[in-house]
CSV table of C-alpha atoms in Angstrom, one decimal:
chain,number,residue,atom,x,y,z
V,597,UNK,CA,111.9,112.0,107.2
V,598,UNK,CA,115.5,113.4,106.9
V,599,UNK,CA,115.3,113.5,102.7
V,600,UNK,CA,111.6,115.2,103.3
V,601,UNK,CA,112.4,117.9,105.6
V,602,UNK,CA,116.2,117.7,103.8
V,603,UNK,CA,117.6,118.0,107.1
V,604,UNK,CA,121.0,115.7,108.9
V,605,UNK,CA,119.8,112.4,109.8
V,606,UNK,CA,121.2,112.4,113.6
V,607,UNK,CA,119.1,116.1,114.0
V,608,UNK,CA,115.7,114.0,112.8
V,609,UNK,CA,116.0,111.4,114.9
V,610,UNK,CA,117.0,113.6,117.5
V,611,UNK,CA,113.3,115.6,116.9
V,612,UNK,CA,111.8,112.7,116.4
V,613,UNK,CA,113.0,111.5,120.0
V,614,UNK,CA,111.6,114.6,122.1
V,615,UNK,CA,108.4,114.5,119.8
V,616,UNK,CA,108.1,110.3,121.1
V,617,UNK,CA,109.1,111.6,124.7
V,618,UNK,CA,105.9,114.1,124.1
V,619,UNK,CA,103.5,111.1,123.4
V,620,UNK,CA,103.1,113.6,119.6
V,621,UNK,CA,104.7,110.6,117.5
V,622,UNK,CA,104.3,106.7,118.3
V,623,UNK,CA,106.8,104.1,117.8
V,624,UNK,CA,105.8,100.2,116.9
V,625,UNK,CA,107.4,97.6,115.2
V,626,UNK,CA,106.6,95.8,112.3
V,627,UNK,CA,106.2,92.3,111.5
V,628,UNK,CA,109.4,92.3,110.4
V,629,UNK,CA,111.1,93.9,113.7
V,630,UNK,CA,111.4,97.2,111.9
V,631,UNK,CA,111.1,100.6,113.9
V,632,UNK,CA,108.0,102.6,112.5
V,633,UNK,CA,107.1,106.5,113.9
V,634,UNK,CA,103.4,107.5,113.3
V,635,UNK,CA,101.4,110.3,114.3
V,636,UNK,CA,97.6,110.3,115.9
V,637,UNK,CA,95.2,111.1,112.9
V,638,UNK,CA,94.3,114.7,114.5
V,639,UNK,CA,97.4,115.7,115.2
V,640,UNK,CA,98.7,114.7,111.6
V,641,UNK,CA,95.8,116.7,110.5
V,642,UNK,CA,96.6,120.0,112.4
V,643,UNK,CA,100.5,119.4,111.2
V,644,UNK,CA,99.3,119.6,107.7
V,645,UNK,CA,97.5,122.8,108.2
V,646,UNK,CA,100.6,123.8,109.4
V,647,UNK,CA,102.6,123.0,106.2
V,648,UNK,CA,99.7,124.4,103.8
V,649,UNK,CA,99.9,127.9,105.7
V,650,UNK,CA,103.8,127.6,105.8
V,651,UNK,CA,103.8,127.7,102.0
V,652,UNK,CA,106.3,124.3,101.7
V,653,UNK,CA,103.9,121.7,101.1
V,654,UNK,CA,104.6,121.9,97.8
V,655,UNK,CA,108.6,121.6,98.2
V,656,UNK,CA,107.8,118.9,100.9
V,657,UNK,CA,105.3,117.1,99.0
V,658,UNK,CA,108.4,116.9,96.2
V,659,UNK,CA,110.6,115.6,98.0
V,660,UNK,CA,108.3,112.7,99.7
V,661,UNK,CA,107.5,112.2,96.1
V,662,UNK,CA,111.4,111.9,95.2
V,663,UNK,CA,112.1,110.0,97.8
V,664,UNK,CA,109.6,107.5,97.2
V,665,UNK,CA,110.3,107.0,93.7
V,666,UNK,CA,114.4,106.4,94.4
V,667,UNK,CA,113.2,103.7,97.0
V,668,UNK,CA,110.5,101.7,94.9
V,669,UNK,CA,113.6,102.3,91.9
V,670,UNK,CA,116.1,100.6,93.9
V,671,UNK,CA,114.0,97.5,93.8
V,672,UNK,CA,113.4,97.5,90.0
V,673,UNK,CA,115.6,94.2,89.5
V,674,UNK,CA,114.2,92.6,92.3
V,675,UNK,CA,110.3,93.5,91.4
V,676,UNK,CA,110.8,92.0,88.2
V,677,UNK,CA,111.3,88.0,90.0
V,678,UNK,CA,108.0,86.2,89.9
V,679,UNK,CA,106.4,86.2,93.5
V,680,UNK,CA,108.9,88.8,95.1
V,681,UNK,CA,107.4,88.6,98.1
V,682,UNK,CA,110.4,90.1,100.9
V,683,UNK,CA,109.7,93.6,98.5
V,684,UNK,CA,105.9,93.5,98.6
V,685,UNK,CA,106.2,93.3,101.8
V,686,UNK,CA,108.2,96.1,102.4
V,687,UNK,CA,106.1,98.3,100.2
V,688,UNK,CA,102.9,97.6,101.9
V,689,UNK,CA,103.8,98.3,104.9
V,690,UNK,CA,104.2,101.8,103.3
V,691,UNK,CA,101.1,102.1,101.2
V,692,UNK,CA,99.7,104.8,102.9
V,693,UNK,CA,103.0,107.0,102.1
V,694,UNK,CA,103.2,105.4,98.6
V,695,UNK,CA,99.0,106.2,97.8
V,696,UNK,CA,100.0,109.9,99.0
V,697,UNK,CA,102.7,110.2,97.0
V,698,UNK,CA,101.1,109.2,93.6
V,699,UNK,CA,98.3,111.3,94.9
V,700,UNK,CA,100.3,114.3,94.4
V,701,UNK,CA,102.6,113.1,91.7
V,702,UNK,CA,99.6,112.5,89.1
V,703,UNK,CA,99.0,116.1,89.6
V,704,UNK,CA,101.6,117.9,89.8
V,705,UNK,CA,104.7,115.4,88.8
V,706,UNK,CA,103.4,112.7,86.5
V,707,UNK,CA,106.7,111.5,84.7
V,708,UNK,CA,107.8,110.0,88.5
V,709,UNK,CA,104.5,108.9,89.7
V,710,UNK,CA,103.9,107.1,86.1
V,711,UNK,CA,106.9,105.5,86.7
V,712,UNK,CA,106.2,104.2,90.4
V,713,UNK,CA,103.0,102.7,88.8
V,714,UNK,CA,104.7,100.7,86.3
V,715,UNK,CA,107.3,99.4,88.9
V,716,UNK,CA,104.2,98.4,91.3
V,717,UNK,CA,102.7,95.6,88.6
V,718,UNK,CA,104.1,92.9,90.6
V,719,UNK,CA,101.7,94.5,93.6
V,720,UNK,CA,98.5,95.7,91.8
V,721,UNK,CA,98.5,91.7,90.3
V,722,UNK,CA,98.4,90.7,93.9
V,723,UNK,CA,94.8,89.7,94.9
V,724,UNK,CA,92.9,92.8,96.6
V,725,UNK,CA,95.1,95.0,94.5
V,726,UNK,CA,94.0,94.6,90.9
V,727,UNK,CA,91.2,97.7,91.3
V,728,UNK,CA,93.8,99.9,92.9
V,729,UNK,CA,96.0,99.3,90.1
V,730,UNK,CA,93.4,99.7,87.6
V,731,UNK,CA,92.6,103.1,89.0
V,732,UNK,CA,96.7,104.4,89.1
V,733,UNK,CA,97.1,102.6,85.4
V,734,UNK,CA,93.6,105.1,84.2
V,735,UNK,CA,95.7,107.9,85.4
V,736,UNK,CA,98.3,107.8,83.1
V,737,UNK,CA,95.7,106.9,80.5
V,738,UNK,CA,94.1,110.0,81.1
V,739,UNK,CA,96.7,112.0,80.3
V,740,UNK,CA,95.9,110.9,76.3
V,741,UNK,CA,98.6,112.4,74.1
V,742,UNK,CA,101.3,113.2,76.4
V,743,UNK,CA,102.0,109.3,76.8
V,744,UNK,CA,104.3,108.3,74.3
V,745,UNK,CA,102.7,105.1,72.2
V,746,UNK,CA,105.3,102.4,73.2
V,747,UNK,CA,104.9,103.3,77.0
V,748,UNK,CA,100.8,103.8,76.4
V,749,UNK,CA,100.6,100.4,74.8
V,750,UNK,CA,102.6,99.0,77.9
V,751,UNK,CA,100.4,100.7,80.2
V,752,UNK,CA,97.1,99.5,78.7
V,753,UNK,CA,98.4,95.9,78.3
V,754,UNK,CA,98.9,95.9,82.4
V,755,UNK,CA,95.7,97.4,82.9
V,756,UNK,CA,94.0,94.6,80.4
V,757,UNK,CA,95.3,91.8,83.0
V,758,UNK,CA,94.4,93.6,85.6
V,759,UNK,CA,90.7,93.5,84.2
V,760,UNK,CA,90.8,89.7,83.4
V,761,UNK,CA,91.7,88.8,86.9
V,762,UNK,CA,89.2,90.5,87.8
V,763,UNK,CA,87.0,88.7,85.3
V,764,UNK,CA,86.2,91.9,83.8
V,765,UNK,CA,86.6,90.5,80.2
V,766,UNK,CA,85.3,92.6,77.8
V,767,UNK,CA,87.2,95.6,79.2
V,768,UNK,CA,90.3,93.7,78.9
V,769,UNK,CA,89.4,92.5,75.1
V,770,UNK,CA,88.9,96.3,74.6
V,771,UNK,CA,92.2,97.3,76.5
V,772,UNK,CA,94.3,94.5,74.2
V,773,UNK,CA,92.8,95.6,71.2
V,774,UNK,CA,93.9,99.3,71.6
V,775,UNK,CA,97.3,98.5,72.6
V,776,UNK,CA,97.1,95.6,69.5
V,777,UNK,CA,96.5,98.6,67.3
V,778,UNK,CA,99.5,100.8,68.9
V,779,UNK,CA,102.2,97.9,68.5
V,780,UNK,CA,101.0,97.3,65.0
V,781,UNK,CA,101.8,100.8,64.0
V,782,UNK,CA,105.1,100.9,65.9
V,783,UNK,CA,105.9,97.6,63.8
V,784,UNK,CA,106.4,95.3,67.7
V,785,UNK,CA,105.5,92.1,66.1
V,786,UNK,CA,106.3,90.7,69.4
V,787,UNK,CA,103.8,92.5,71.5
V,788,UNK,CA,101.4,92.3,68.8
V,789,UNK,CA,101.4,88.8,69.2
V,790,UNK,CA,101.5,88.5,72.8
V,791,UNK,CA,98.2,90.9,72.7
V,792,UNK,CA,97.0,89.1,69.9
V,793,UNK,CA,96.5,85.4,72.4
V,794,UNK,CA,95.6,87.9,75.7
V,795,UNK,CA,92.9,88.8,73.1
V,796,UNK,CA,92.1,85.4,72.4
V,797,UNK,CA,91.9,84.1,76.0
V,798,UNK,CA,89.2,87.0,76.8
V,799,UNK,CA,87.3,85.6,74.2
V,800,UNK,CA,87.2,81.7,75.0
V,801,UNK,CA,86.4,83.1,78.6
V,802,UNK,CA,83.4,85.1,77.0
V,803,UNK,CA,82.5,81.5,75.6
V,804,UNK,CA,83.8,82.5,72.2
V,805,UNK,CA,86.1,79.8,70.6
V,806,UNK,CA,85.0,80.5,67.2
V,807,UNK,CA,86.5,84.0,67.9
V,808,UNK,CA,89.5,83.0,69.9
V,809,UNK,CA,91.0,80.4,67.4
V,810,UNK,CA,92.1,83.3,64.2
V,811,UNK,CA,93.7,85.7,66.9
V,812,UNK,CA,95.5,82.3,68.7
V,813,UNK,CA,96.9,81.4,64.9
V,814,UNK,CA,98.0,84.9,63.7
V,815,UNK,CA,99.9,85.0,66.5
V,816,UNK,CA,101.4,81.9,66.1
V,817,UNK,CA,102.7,82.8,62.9
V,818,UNK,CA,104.1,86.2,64.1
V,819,UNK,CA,106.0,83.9,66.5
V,820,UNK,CA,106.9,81.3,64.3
V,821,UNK,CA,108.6,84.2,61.7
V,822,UNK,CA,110.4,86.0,65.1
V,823,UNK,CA,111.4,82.4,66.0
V,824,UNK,CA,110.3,83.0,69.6
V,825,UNK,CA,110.8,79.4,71.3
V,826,UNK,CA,109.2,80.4,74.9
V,827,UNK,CA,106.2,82.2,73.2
V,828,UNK,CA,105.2,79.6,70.3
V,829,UNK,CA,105.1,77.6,73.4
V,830,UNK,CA,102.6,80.6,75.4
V,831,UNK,CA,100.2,80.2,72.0
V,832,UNK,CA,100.3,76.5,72.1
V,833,UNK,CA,98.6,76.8,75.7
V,834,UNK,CA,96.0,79.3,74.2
V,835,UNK,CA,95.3,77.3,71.6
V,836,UNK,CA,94.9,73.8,74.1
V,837,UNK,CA,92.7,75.9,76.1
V,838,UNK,CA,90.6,76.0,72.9
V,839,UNK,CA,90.6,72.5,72.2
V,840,UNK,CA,90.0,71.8,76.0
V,841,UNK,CA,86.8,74.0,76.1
V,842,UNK,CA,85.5,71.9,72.8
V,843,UNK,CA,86.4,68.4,74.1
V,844,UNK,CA,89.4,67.6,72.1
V,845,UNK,CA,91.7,66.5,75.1
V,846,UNK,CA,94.1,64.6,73.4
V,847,UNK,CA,95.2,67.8,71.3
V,848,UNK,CA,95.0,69.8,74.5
V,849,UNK,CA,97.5,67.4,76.2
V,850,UNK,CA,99.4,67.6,73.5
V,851,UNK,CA,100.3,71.2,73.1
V,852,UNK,CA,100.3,71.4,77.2
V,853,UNK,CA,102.7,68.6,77.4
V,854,UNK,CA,104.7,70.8,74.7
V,855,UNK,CA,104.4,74.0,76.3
V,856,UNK,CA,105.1,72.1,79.8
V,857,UNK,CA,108.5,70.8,77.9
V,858,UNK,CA,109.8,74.5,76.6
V,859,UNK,CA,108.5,76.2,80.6
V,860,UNK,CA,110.8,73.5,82.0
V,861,UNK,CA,113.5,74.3,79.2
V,862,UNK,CA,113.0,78.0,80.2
V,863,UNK,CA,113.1,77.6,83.9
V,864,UNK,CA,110.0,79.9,84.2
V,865,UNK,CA,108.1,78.4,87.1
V,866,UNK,CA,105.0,80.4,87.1
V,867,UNK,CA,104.3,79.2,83.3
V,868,UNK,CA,105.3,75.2,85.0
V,869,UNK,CA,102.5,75.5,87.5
V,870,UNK,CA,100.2,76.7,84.7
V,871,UNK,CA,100.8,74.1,82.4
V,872,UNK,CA,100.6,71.4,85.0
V,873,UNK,CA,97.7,73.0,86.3
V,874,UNK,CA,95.9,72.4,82.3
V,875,UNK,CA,97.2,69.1,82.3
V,876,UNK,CA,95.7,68.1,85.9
V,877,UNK,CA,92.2,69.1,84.4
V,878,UNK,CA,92.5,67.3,81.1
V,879,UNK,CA,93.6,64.4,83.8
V,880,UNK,CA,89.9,64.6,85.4
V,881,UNK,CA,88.4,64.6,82.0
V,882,UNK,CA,89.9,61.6,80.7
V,883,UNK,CA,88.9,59.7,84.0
V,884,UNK,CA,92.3,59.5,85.6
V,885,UNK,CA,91.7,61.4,88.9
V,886,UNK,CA,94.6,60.6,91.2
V,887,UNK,CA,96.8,61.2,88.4
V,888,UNK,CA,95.2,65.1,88.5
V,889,UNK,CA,95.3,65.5,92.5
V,890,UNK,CA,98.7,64.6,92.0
V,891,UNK,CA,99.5,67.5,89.8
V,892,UNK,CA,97.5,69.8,91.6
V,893,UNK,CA,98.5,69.3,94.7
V,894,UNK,CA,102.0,70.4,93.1
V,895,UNK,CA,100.8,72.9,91.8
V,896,UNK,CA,99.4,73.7,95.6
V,897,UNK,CA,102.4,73.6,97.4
V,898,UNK,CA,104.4,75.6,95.0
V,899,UNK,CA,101.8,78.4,95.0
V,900,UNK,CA,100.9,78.6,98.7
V,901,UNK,CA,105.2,78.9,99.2
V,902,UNK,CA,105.0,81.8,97.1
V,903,UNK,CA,101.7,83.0,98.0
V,904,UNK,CA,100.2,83.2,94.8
V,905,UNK,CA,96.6,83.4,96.5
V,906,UNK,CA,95.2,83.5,92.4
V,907,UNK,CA,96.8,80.3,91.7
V,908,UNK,CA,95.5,78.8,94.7
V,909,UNK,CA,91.7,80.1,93.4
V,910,UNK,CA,92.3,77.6,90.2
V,911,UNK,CA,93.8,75.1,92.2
V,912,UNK,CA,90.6,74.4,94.7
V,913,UNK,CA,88.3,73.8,92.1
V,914,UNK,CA,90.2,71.4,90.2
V,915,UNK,CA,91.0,69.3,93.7
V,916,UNK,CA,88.0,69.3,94.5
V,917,UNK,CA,86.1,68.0,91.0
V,918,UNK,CA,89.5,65.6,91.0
V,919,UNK,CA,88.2,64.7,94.6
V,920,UNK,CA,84.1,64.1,93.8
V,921,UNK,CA,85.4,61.7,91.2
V,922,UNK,CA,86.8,59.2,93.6
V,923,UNK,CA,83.8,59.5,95.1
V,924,UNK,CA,84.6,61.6,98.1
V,925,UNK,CA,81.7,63.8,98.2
V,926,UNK,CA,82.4,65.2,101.3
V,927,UNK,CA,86.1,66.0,100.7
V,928,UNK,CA,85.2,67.3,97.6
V,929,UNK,CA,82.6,70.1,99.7
């Protein structure tokens, strides 16, 4: 409130005190035993005809803006953990302020707001977010020729996994291909290649391997030439996928139990639940059930600590055809 109404921080709370004494702004606490202030929708309504007839909104509008985009900023390092779940948090408990701000910013400020919406991935891939962020990501591809190609192609590469969590698979196949066609002519081997297998996995979820397999090996052999350990590991998975869907398991297991060996080498833990996760399923094909549930169940714990509801969604299903193969119909259900 201070930096919006740039005003000293003891006067504010000192209005913001008689205005609580006047039952015109509530206090609660949060979850998290944090103070909040709020105003009763009507009379937030009449103090924003206020502001539009004072002539500031737009100077107060800024500065909520600003000050909004220095606090979601602050978090950059943190944002960019897997599962940061203390920052989520903390910004949706101000979604409301954050939604009004980007509002605003896409209108009349785009370079911030496009830059809050590129900090927030880490939110809009967090179940019951991915059409929100879809919607924020369209805005800056709106804007068409006044994104720069390097930060359009980063933009549409979000929205594509936004669109296959979603299951919305040929919009992401159409997303990857754009931004494949952007990093080609900025000569980014290594996001070509990375958009190269994200094109690939739409198209063994569409049901077409035949398809899937050329983009899988082209990018193989871009990471192969860069020498890019982590990611000729990422392609092996892509291509095990394949051979999983076609009923080679043994060559799946392989490259999983590869790309299992370079996520541990890596200390990435999302890519170690994946893999473990592939492995589990090849498990139940080959007949060895409690051998799966074990893996899953890993998998499980490690997701529901970090609340990563989407892994959970992948988990179920293989517990429970794991589960129906022991012949526990009923714990399978």
């Amino acid at each position: 409130a201070a930096h919006v109404v740039d005003a000293d921080e003891f006067d504010v709370l000192d209005l913001l005190t008689r205005l609580i004494d006047k039952s015109l702004v509530v206090t609660e606490r949060s979850e998290s035993g944090e103070t909040r202030y709020r105003m009763l929708e009507t009379l937030r309504q009449f103090g924003l005809e206020l502001l539009s007839s004072s002539g500031r909104a737009d100077t107060v509008r800024s500065r909520h803006l600003d000050h909004f985009f220095g606090w979601i900023s602050s978090m950059r390092d943190d944002l960019r953990k897997p599962f940061p779940l203390e920052e989520l948090q903390r910004i949706r408990g101000d979604m409301d302020n954050v939604r009004s701000a980007l509002t605003w910013g896409f209108r009349e400020q785009p370079t911030p707001a496009t830059e809050i919406t590129k900090l927030l991935y880490p939110l809009w891939s967090f179940p019951g977010y991915y059409g929100e962020g879809r919607r924020w990501y369209q805005q800056i591809l709106d804007r068409g020729d006044t994104v720069e190609p390097a930060e359009r192609a980063h933009v549409l590469g979000r929205s594509a996994r936004l669109a296959f969590q979603q299951g919305d698979y040929a919009v992401d196949l159409a997303l990857q291909k754009e931004r494949a066609r952007i990093c080609e002519a900025l000569g980014d081997e290594s996001r070509l290649a990375r958009s190269l297998v994200l094109q690939g996995t739409a198209q063994a979820y569409m049901g077409h391997l035949d398809e899937a397999m050329p983009l899988y090996e082209r990018a193989l052999a871009l990471y192969e030439r860069l020498d890019d350990a982590t990611n000729i590991a990422r392609a092996e998975t892509s291509i095990g996928l394949v051979s999983f869907l076609k009923g080679d398991f043994e060559d799946a297991r392989r490259r999983f139990e590869f790309s299992l060996r370079q996520a541990r080498k890596d200390r990435h833990k999302d890519r170690v639940q994946v893999t473990l996760g592939n492995l589990a399923m090849v498990d139940v094909m080959q007949g060895r059930p409690s051998d799966a549930k074990r893996l899953i169940r890993q998998c499980m714990r490690t997701n529901e600590k970090v609340e990563n509801l989407y892994g959970i969604s992948h988990d179920l299903p293989a517990l429970a055809v794991a589960t129906r193969l022991e012949g526990d119909v009923t714990g399978a259900a």
